[in-house]
Short mmCIF file of C-alpha atoms and ligand atoms in Angstrom, two decimals:
data_model
loop_
_atom_site.label_atom_id
_atom_site.label_comp_id
_atom_site.label_asym_id
_atom_site.label_seq_id
_atom_site.Cartn_x
_atom_site.Cartn_y
_atom_site.Cartn_z
CA UNK V 1 -24.22 31.43 30.70
CA UNK V 2 -27.81 30.82 30.69
CA UNK V 3 -29.45 27.65 30.20
CA UNK V 4 -31.34 26.62 26.83
CA UNK V 5 -32.67 23.51 25.50
CA UNK V 6 -31.98 22.92 21.71
CA UNK V 7 -33.83 20.31 19.71
CA UNK V 8 -31.37 19.52 16.68
CA UNK V 9 -33.31 17.60 14.03
CA UNK V 10 -31.32 15.32 11.78
CA UNK V 11 -28.53 15.44 14.30
CA UNK V 12 -27.38 11.76 13.42
CA UNK V 13 -26.34 13.03 9.89
CA UNK V 14 -23.34 14.84 8.27
CA UNK V 15 -24.03 18.50 9.42
CA UNK V 16 -26.30 17.96 12.15
CA UNK V 17 -23.98 15.62 14.14
CA UNK V 18 -21.09 18.19 13.52
CA UNK V 19 -23.56 20.71 14.96
CA UNK V 20 -24.36 18.39 18.01
CA UNK V 21 -20.71 18.36 18.78
CA UNK V 22 -20.22 22.17 18.22
CA UNK V 23 -22.83 23.02 20.45
CA UNK V 24 -22.03 20.61 23.24
CA UNK V 25 -18.46 21.93 23.49
CA UNK V 26 -19.26 25.41 23.07
CA UNK V 27 -22.18 25.79 25.38
CA UNK V 28 -21.61 23.19 28.49
CA UNK V 29 -24.79 24.65 30.10
CA UNK V 30 -27.10 23.84 27.22
CA UNK V 31 -29.51 20.64 26.88
CA UNK V 32 -29.22 19.35 23.40
CA UNK V 33 -31.86 17.12 22.18
CA UNK V 34 -31.23 15.38 18.77
CA UNK V 35 -34.31 13.95 16.98
CA UNK V 36 -33.70 11.83 13.99
CA UNK V 37 -35.54 9.12 12.28
CA UNK V 38 -32.15 7.24 11.46
CA UNK V 39 -33.03 6.99 7.73
CA UNK V 40 -29.92 5.20 5.66
CA UNK V 41 -28.29 8.79 6.11
CA UNK V 42 -28.46 8.79 9.87
CA UNK V 43 -25.99 7.02 11.88
CA UNK V 44 -26.19 6.43 15.64
CA UNK V 45 -22.54 5.42 15.89
CA UNK V 46 -21.57 9.09 14.85
CA UNK V 47 -23.25 10.25 18.21
CA UNK V 48 -21.30 7.82 20.57
CA UNK V 49 -19.44 10.33 21.86
CA UNK V 50 -22.31 12.68 22.70
CA UNK V 51 -24.32 9.91 24.36
CA UNK V 52 -21.44 10.08 27.09
CA UNK V 53 -22.58 13.59 27.77
CA UNK V 54 -25.35 14.05 30.24
CA UNK V 55 -26.50 17.41 28.69
CA UNK V 56 -27.40 15.20 25.32
CA UNK V 57 -30.39 13.34 24.63
CA UNK V 58 -31.29 11.25 21.47
CA UNK V 59 -34.81 10.56 20.21
CA UNK V 60 -35.73 8.24 17.25
CA UNK V 61 -38.49 10.10 15.45
CA UNK V 62 -39.68 11.25 12.40
CA UNK V 63 -40.19 15.05 11.84
CA UNK V 64 -43.41 14.19 9.96
CA UNK V 65 -45.03 12.41 13.12
CA UNK V 66 -47.03 15.31 14.77
CA UNK V 67 -47.69 13.19 17.88
CA UNK V 68 -44.37 12.15 18.54
CA UNK V 69 -42.98 15.88 17.94
CA UNK V 70 -45.62 17.24 20.18
CA UNK V 71 -44.82 14.86 22.85
CA UNK V 72 -41.03 15.70 22.54
CA UNK V 73 -42.01 19.41 22.80
CA UNK V 74 -44.39 18.82 26.01
CA UNK V 75 -41.47 16.93 27.55
CA UNK V 76 -38.57 19.07 26.61
CA UNK V 77 -40.03 22.63 26.08
CA UNK V 78 -37.31 23.51 23.73
CA UNK V 79 -36.07 27.22 23.49
CA UNK V 80 -34.79 26.85 20.19
CA UNK V 81 -35.45 24.26 17.12
CA UNK V 82 -32.72 23.79 14.35
CA UNK V 83 -34.17 21.74 11.51
CA UNK V 84 -31.35 19.75 9.72
CA UNK V 85 -33.54 16.67 8.96
CA UNK V 86 -34.16 16.24 5.29
CA UNK V 87 -33.63 13.95 2.47
CA UNK V 88 -30.10 15.73 1.15
CA UNK V 89 -29.05 13.70 -2.01
CA UNK V 90 -29.73 15.45 -5.23
CA UNK V 91 -29.19 12.11 -7.36
CA UNK V 92 -31.61 10.22 -5.13
CA UNK V 93 -34.17 12.98 -5.54
CA UNK V 94 -33.91 12.76 -9.28
CA UNK V 95 -34.42 8.84 -9.15
CA UNK V 96 -37.59 9.39 -6.98
CA UNK V 97 -38.77 12.52 -5.60
CA UNK V 98 -41.58 11.36 -3.61
CA UNK V 99 -39.76 11.14 -0.14
CA UNK V 100 -38.19 14.56 -0.58
CA UNK V 101 -41.53 16.32 -0.77
CA UNK V 102 -42.80 14.39 2.21
CA UNK V 103 -39.67 15.21 4.36
CA UNK V 104 -38.23 18.34 3.13
CA UNK V 105 -41.88 19.89 3.14
CA UNK V 106 -44.32 18.37 5.40
CA UNK V 107 -41.36 17.84 8.00
CA UNK V 108 -40.89 21.56 8.64
CA UNK V 109 -44.59 22.28 8.55
CA UNK V 110 -44.93 19.84 11.59
CA UNK V 111 -41.99 21.33 13.47
CA UNK V 112 -43.43 24.57 12.92
CA UNK V 113 -46.76 23.76 14.14
CA UNK V 114 -45.09 22.37 17.34
CA UNK V 115 -43.19 25.56 17.78
CA UNK V 116 -46.23 27.62 17.73
CA UNK V 117 -48.11 25.25 19.84
CA UNK V 118 -45.36 25.30 22.45
CA UNK V 119 -44.17 29.00 22.20
CA UNK V 120 -40.93 28.07 20.77
CA UNK V 121 -38.58 31.26 20.65
CA UNK V 122 -36.98 30.33 17.36
CA UNK V 123 -37.35 27.98 14.64
CA UNK V 124 -34.30 27.80 12.33
CA UNK V 125 -34.65 26.27 9.10
CA UNK V 126 -31.30 24.86 7.53
CA UNK V 127 -31.62 25.47 3.72
CA UNK V 128 -29.15 25.50 0.91
CA UNK V 129 -27.69 27.73 -1.97
CA UNK V 130 -29.38 25.23 -4.24
CA UNK V 131 -32.50 26.97 -3.83
CA UNK V 132 -31.11 29.85 -6.30
CA UNK V 133 -30.47 27.41 -9.12
CA UNK V 134 -27.13 27.84 -10.77
CA UNK V 135 -24.71 30.48 -12.11
CA UNK V 136 -23.22 30.35 -15.80
CA UNK V 137 -19.21 29.62 -15.72
CA UNK V 138 -18.48 32.57 -17.97
CA UNK V 139 -19.89 35.15 -15.47
CA UNK V 140 -17.36 34.91 -12.39
CA UNK V 141 -18.66 38.21 -11.36
CA UNK V 142 -22.31 37.03 -10.46
CA UNK V 143 -22.96 35.53 -7.01
CA UNK V 144 -26.08 34.46 -5.03
CA UNK V 145 -27.24 37.15 -2.62
CA UNK V 146 -30.34 36.77 -0.24
CA UNK V 147 -32.21 38.82 -2.84
CA UNK V 148 -31.42 36.30 -5.82
CA UNK V 149 -34.60 34.68 -7.00
CA UNK V 150 -35.66 31.05 -6.01
CA UNK V 151 -35.23 29.26 -9.26
CA UNK V 152 -34.56 25.47 -8.58
CA UNK V 153 -33.23 22.68 -10.92
CA UNK V 154 -33.75 19.32 -9.03
CA UNK V 155 -36.65 17.96 -6.99
CA UNK V 156 -34.27 18.19 -3.84
CA UNK V 157 -33.69 22.10 -4.62
CA UNK V 158 -37.44 22.45 -5.17
CA UNK V 159 -38.35 20.75 -1.89
CA UNK V 160 -35.96 22.84 0.15
CA UNK V 161 -37.18 26.15 -1.43
CA UNK V 162 -40.58 25.26 -0.62
CA UNK V 163 -39.78 24.66 2.89
CA UNK V 164 -38.11 28.08 2.80
CA UNK V 165 -41.33 29.71 1.59
CA UNK V 166 -43.33 27.97 3.83
CA UNK V 167 -40.94 29.06 6.70
CA UNK V 168 -41.48 32.64 5.85
CA UNK V 169 -45.23 32.10 5.31
CA UNK V 170 -45.31 30.86 9.14
CA UNK V 171 -43.32 33.92 10.03
CA UNK V 172 -45.85 36.30 8.22
CA UNK V 173 -49.10 34.67 8.91
CA UNK V 174 -48.62 33.14 12.42
CA UNK V 175 -45.76 35.38 13.66
CA UNK V 176 -43.55 32.40 14.54
CA UNK V 177 -40.01 33.62 15.03
CA UNK V 178 -38.01 31.80 12.38
CA UNK V 179 -34.62 32.31 10.63
CA UNK V 180 -33.07 30.71 7.33
CA UNK V 181 -29.63 29.88 6.63
CA UNK V 182 -28.70 28.97 2.85
CA UNK V 183 -25.03 27.38 2.84
CA UNK V 184 -22.92 26.38 0.19
CA UNK V 185 -21.51 22.77 -0.16
CA UNK V 186 -20.15 21.55 3.00
CA UNK V 187 -17.23 18.89 3.76
CA UNK V 188 -15.61 17.32 6.60
CA UNK V 189 -16.11 14.36 9.01
CA UNK V 190 -19.25 12.09 9.01
CA UNK V 191 -19.78 13.14 5.46
CA UNK V 192 -22.13 10.29 3.83
CA UNK V 193 -20.27 8.32 1.43
CA UNK V 194 -22.58 8.82 -1.46
CA UNK V 195 -21.45 12.71 -1.83
CA UNK V 196 -18.70 13.78 -4.10
CA UNK V 197 -15.89 14.29 -1.56
CA UNK V 198 -16.12 11.17 0.45
CA UNK V 199 -17.13 8.99 -2.58
CA UNK V 200 -13.97 9.96 -4.18
CA UNK V 201 -11.71 9.51 -1.07
CA UNK V 202 -13.16 5.85 -0.61
CA UNK V 203 -13.18 4.96 -4.28
CA UNK V 204 -9.36 6.00 -4.46
CA UNK V 205 -8.50 4.24 -1.37
CA UNK V 206 -10.12 0.98 -2.98
CA UNK V 207 -8.34 1.75 -6.46
CA UNK V 208 -11.96 1.79 -7.85
CA UNK V 209 -12.77 4.54 -10.92
CA UNK V 210 -13.75 7.76 -9.62
CA UNK V 211 -16.88 8.62 -11.53
CA UNK V 212 -16.90 12.47 -12.55
CA UNK V 213 -20.11 13.67 -13.98
CA UNK V 214 -19.94 15.29 -17.29
CA UNK V 215 -17.01 17.37 -18.23
CA UNK V 216 -16.16 17.81 -14.51
CA UNK V 217 -16.14 21.45 -14.79
CA UNK V 218 -19.18 22.01 -12.54
CA UNK V 219 -18.16 24.47 -9.75
CA UNK V 220 -19.27 24.15 -6.17
CA UNK V 221 -18.43 26.68 -3.54
CA UNK V 222 -16.90 24.41 -0.54
CA UNK V 223 -17.19 25.26 3.28
CA UNK V 224 -15.58 23.38 6.25
CA UNK V 225 -18.56 21.96 7.99
CA UNK V 226 -17.60 23.57 11.34
CA UNK V 227 -17.80 26.97 9.78
CA UNK V 228 -21.29 26.33 8.87
CA UNK V 229 -22.17 25.22 12.50
CA UNK V 230 -20.65 28.52 13.65
CA UNK V 231 -22.89 30.59 11.33
CA UNK V 232 -25.95 28.73 12.53
CA UNK V 233 -25.00 29.46 16.15
CA UNK V 234 -24.57 33.13 15.37
CA UNK V 235 -27.93 33.21 13.93
CA UNK V 236 -29.75 31.38 16.48
CA UNK V 237 -28.27 33.46 19.20
CA UNK V 238 -28.58 36.77 17.37
CA UNK V 239 -31.39 39.48 16.62
CA UNK V 240 -32.21 37.51 13.42
CA UNK V 241 -36.08 36.60 13.47
CA UNK V 242 -37.43 37.02 9.81
CA UNK V 243 -34.12 36.91 8.46
CA UNK V 244 -32.27 34.92 5.71
CA UNK V 245 -28.33 34.55 5.68
CA UNK V 246 -26.45 33.20 2.74
CA UNK V 247 -23.15 31.30 4.08
CA UNK V 248 -20.15 30.47 2.19
CA UNK V 249 -16.49 31.12 2.19
CA UNK V 250 -15.73 32.19 -1.33
CA UNK V 251 -14.08 28.80 -2.09
CA UNK V 252 -15.24 27.94 -5.79
CA UNK V 253 -13.61 24.85 -7.11
CA UNK V 254 -14.35 22.62 -10.30
CA UNK V 255 -15.02 18.85 -9.37
CA UNK V 256 -12.24 17.70 -11.63
CA UNK V 257 -9.72 19.95 -9.52
CA UNK V 258 -11.29 18.49 -6.33
CA UNK V 259 -10.76 15.10 -7.48
CA UNK V 260 -7.32 15.33 -8.68
CA UNK V 261 -6.32 16.99 -5.32
CA UNK V 262 -7.68 14.04 -3.36
CA UNK V 263 -5.99 11.71 -5.43
CA UNK V 264 -2.68 13.58 -5.23
CA UNK V 265 -3.11 13.71 -1.24
CA UNK V 266 -3.70 9.77 -1.31
CA UNK V 267 -0.65 9.15 -3.72
CA UNK V 268 -3.00 7.57 -6.42
CA UNK V 269 -2.79 7.81 -10.26
CA UNK V 270 -5.32 10.17 -12.29
CA UNK V 271 -6.11 7.38 -14.43
CA UNK V 272 -8.40 6.22 -11.81
CA UNK V 273 -10.53 9.14 -13.13
CA UNK V 274 -13.54 8.16 -15.29
CA UNK V 275 -15.76 10.75 -17.04
CA UNK V 276 -19.49 9.41 -16.67
CA UNK V 277 -22.86 10.38 -17.92
CA UNK V 278 -23.79 13.80 -16.54
CA UNK V 279 -26.45 14.23 -13.94
CA UNK V 280 -29.96 15.13 -15.34
CA UNK V 281 -30.33 19.20 -14.80
CA UNK V 282 -27.14 19.42 -13.43
CA UNK V 283 -26.34 22.78 -11.90
CA UNK V 284 -23.42 24.67 -13.29
CA UNK V 285 -22.04 26.89 -10.75
CA UNK V 286 -22.91 27.92 -6.96
CA UNK V 287 -21.24 30.96 -5.69
CA UNK V 288 -22.31 32.70 -2.27
CA UNK V 289 -22.08 36.23 -1.46
CA UNK V 290 -21.69 36.20 2.37
CA UNK V 291 -21.68 39.83 2.79
CA UNK V 292 -24.77 39.98 4.83
CA UNK V 293 -23.77 37.30 7.47
CA UNK V 294 -20.25 38.98 7.75
CA UNK V 295 -21.24 42.59 8.18
CA UNK V 296 -24.39 41.76 10.65
CA UNK V 297 -23.22 39.05 12.70
CA UNK V 298 -19.27 39.26 12.04
CA UNK V 299 -19.18 35.87 10.86
CA UNK V 300 -15.94 34.51 9.22
CA UNK V 301 -15.01 31.19 7.98
CA UNK V 302 -12.08 29.74 9.87
CA UNK V 303 -10.94 27.01 7.99
CA UNK V 304 -9.12 27.56 4.45
CA UNK V 305 -9.83 24.72 2.01
CA UNK V 306 -6.05 23.53 1.69
CA UNK V 307 -6.06 22.67 5.35
CA UNK V 308 -9.57 21.47 5.55
CA UNK V 309 -9.43 18.95 2.91
CA UNK V 310 -6.10 17.49 4.32
CA UNK V 311 -7.92 17.01 7.69
CA UNK V 312 -10.95 15.61 5.95
CA UNK V 313 -8.94 13.04 4.16
CA UNK V 314 -7.09 12.12 7.41
CA UNK V 315 -10.34 11.76 9.16
CA UNK V 316 -11.49 9.22 6.70
CA UNK V 317 -8.11 7.32 6.79
CA UNK V 318 -8.44 7.14 10.62
CA UNK V 319 -12.26 6.35 10.80
CA UNK V 320 -12.36 3.28 8.31
CA UNK V 321 -14.90 1.59 10.85
CA UNK V 322 -17.25 4.46 10.21
CA UNK V 323 -17.53 4.35 6.69
CA UNK V 324 -16.57 0.43 6.04
CA UNK V 325 -19.68 -0.38 7.95
CA UNK V 326 -21.87 2.10 5.79
CA UNK V 327 -20.65 0.94 2.56
CA UNK V 328 -20.92 -2.78 3.25
CA UNK V 329 -24.78 -2.54 3.62
CA UNK V 330 -27.23 -1.35 1.53
CA UNK V 331 -25.02 1.11 0.15
CA UNK V 332 -23.65 -1.66 -2.30
CA UNK V 333 -27.32 -1.69 -4.15
CA UNK V 334 -27.43 1.92 -4.18
CA UNK V 335 -24.00 2.27 -5.77
CA UNK V 336 -25.01 -0.64 -8.31
CA UNK V 337 -28.01 1.11 -9.35
CA UNK V 338 -26.74 4.48 -9.61
CA UNK V 339 -23.23 4.01 -11.20
CA UNK V 340 -23.67 0.66 -13.19
CA UNK V 341 -23.97 1.35 -16.98
CA UNK V 342 -23.30 5.14 -16.39
P1 NAD P 1 -27.67 14.10 5.57
O1 NAD P 1 -28.27 13.38 4.70
O2 NAD P 1 -26.13 13.55 6.00
O3 NAD P 1 -28.31 13.90 7.03
C1 NAD P 1 -30.08 14.00 7.23
C2 NAD P 1 -30.35 13.26 8.50
O4 NAD P 1 -31.85 13.65 8.61
C3 NAD P 1 -30.10 11.99 8.54
O5 NAD P 1 -29.62 11.69 9.91
C4 NAD P 1 -31.33 11.46 8.44
O6 NAD P 1 -31.66 10.20 9.32
C5 NAD P 1 -32.37 12.49 9.14
N1 NAD P 1 -33.62 12.42 8.51
C6 NAD P 1 -34.03 12.32 7.35
N2 NAD P 1 -35.20 12.15 7.21
C7 NAD P 1 -35.92 12.45 8.34
C8 NAD P 1 -37.15 12.53 8.94
N3 NAD P 1 -38.24 12.29 8.38
N4 NAD P 1 -37.34 12.63 10.23
C9 NAD P 1 -36.29 12.76 11.02
N5 NAD P 1 -34.88 12.66 10.85
C10 NAD P 1 -34.63 12.51 9.41
O7 NAD P 1 -27.78 15.62 5.30
P2 NAD P 1 -26.71 16.81 5.61
O8 NAD P 1 -25.88 16.81 4.51
O9 NAD P 1 -26.25 16.85 6.95
O10 NAD P 1 -27.60 18.16 5.45
C11 NAD P 1 -28.18 18.53 6.52
C12 NAD P 1 -29.31 19.77 6.27
O11 NAD P 1 -28.38 20.71 5.73
C13 NAD P 1 -30.32 19.30 5.15
O12 NAD P 1 -31.41 20.10 5.37
C14 NAD P 1 -29.54 20.03 3.95
O13 NAD P 1 -30.66 20.30 2.93
C15 NAD P 1 -28.68 21.23 4.32
N6 NAD P 1 -27.71 21.49 3.64
C16 NAD P 1 -26.88 20.58 3.27
C17 NAD P 1 -25.65 20.89 2.74
C18 NAD P 1 -24.53 19.86 2.22
O14 NAD P 1 -23.24 20.34 1.83
N7 NAD P 1 -24.59 18.83 2.72
C19 NAD P 1 -25.35 22.37 2.18
C20 NAD P 1 -26.43 23.12 2.72
C21 NAD P 1 -27.44 22.61 3.13
P1 TYD P 2 -22.78 16.20 -4.45
O1 TYD P 2 -21.71 15.84 -3.42
O2 TYD P 2 -23.77 15.27 -4.71
O3 TYD P 2 -23.32 17.77 -3.95
P2 TYD P 2 -24.49 18.76 -4.83
O4 TYD P 2 -25.03 17.96 -5.91
O5 TYD P 2 -25.69 19.00 -3.58
O6 TYD P 2 -23.65 19.93 -5.29
O7 TYD P 2 -22.33 16.70 -5.76
C1 TYD P 2 -21.16 17.87 -5.88
C2 TYD P 2 -20.76 17.71 -7.43
O8 TYD P 2 -19.96 16.49 -7.66
C3 TYD P 2 -21.75 17.91 -8.13
O9 TYD P 2 -21.62 18.86 -9.39
C4 TYD P 2 -21.94 16.70 -8.77
C5 TYD P 2 -20.75 16.01 -8.83
N1 TYD P 2 -20.51 14.52 -8.66
C6 TYD P 2 -19.79 13.77 -9.34
O10 TYD P 2 -19.07 14.35 -10.44
N2 TYD P 2 -19.63 12.49 -9.26
C7 TYD P 2 -20.13 11.89 -8.32
O11 TYD P 2 -20.15 10.67 -8.07
C8 TYD P 2 -21.03 12.51 -7.30
C9 TYD P 2 -21.75 11.96 -6.14
C10 TYD P 2 -21.09 14.17 -7.66
#
């Protein structure tokens, strides 16, 4: 196996950290450099085990900091850059869009400039199915394909769509070798407690109300995080320059059904469910058509939802230290601001 150096930005967050572990295990000869600004969503304790691996390096830096990025690229001479770093929570983007535009649009610009200056062989932009907007609940025959128009709903998704457009512009104008993946909702270990699945698990464990937005019938297409990592691995190693791939495992579920499943697994009563005010502009349904990545790259998801959700709940039960530290800090203020009075 040849040697490669991969810079993984946002590797102290949920999906990025899972990707770091996936790559260290699968490619023992690769050097994996994680660059992360350690915002509220980044957690160094998540990377504790990786720190013991001599092929891993952690660098605290902001993807918007052109000088720091240039210095790191000079030192590491990366072959591939995978950009996970982003502000990722829709509710926060509704409360205050500013940082979403700065990080999610200017960050990729700085990274791609560095890729051009240092002759990086692949820049991979980790995007989301949210760039396609939403689908109606009464048309289960409709799915997002790579040709679906970009049609965003939240400041978060608008910032991610902007980054996708910029990525394709760098490819066309400057011939930067890029690829983009647009994945559906992920779940699994190290998922930050503000997101639906970990929030419901943790509230249920504390016998606290489970705040379901609106009627609870909004549908998301859930994928186990490792299957997303596998898709990105295949794309960055494949003949995929200039390509966009949708990633999803045809696992659509209404929020209320997920919440009920979590309660059942934890042996908690459904009376904990509380319907609260709906999210503004709340996307109704996401559903991915993954035909392209399946036929071109042979990608198949490996973890079925019924197994993945049990594994995930168990992970939260076994890793209380990880999330207790998070929810005891600034998260308390966030929770109050977002949920009090809803
Ligand atoms: P996350 O919020 O858990 O992690 C984001 C990470 O980026 C954190 O470690 C944070 O410290 C870091 N970061 C934020 N701003 C930074 C900056 N300016 N410079 C350097 N690092 C910075 O997010 P996630 O859920 O792991 O999502 C990762 C990526 O995947 C995002 O780009 C997101 O849009 C995309 N995505 C997420 C999902 C999902 O279900 N979570 C689905 C599809 C795509
Ligand atoms: P989330 O995990 O924020 O992901 P996204 O908005 O990117 O899909 O939310 C998933 C779904 O769960 C979404 O329809 C909003 C809903 N939701 C709730 O009903 N209650 C909550 O407290 C949260 C955080 C989300």
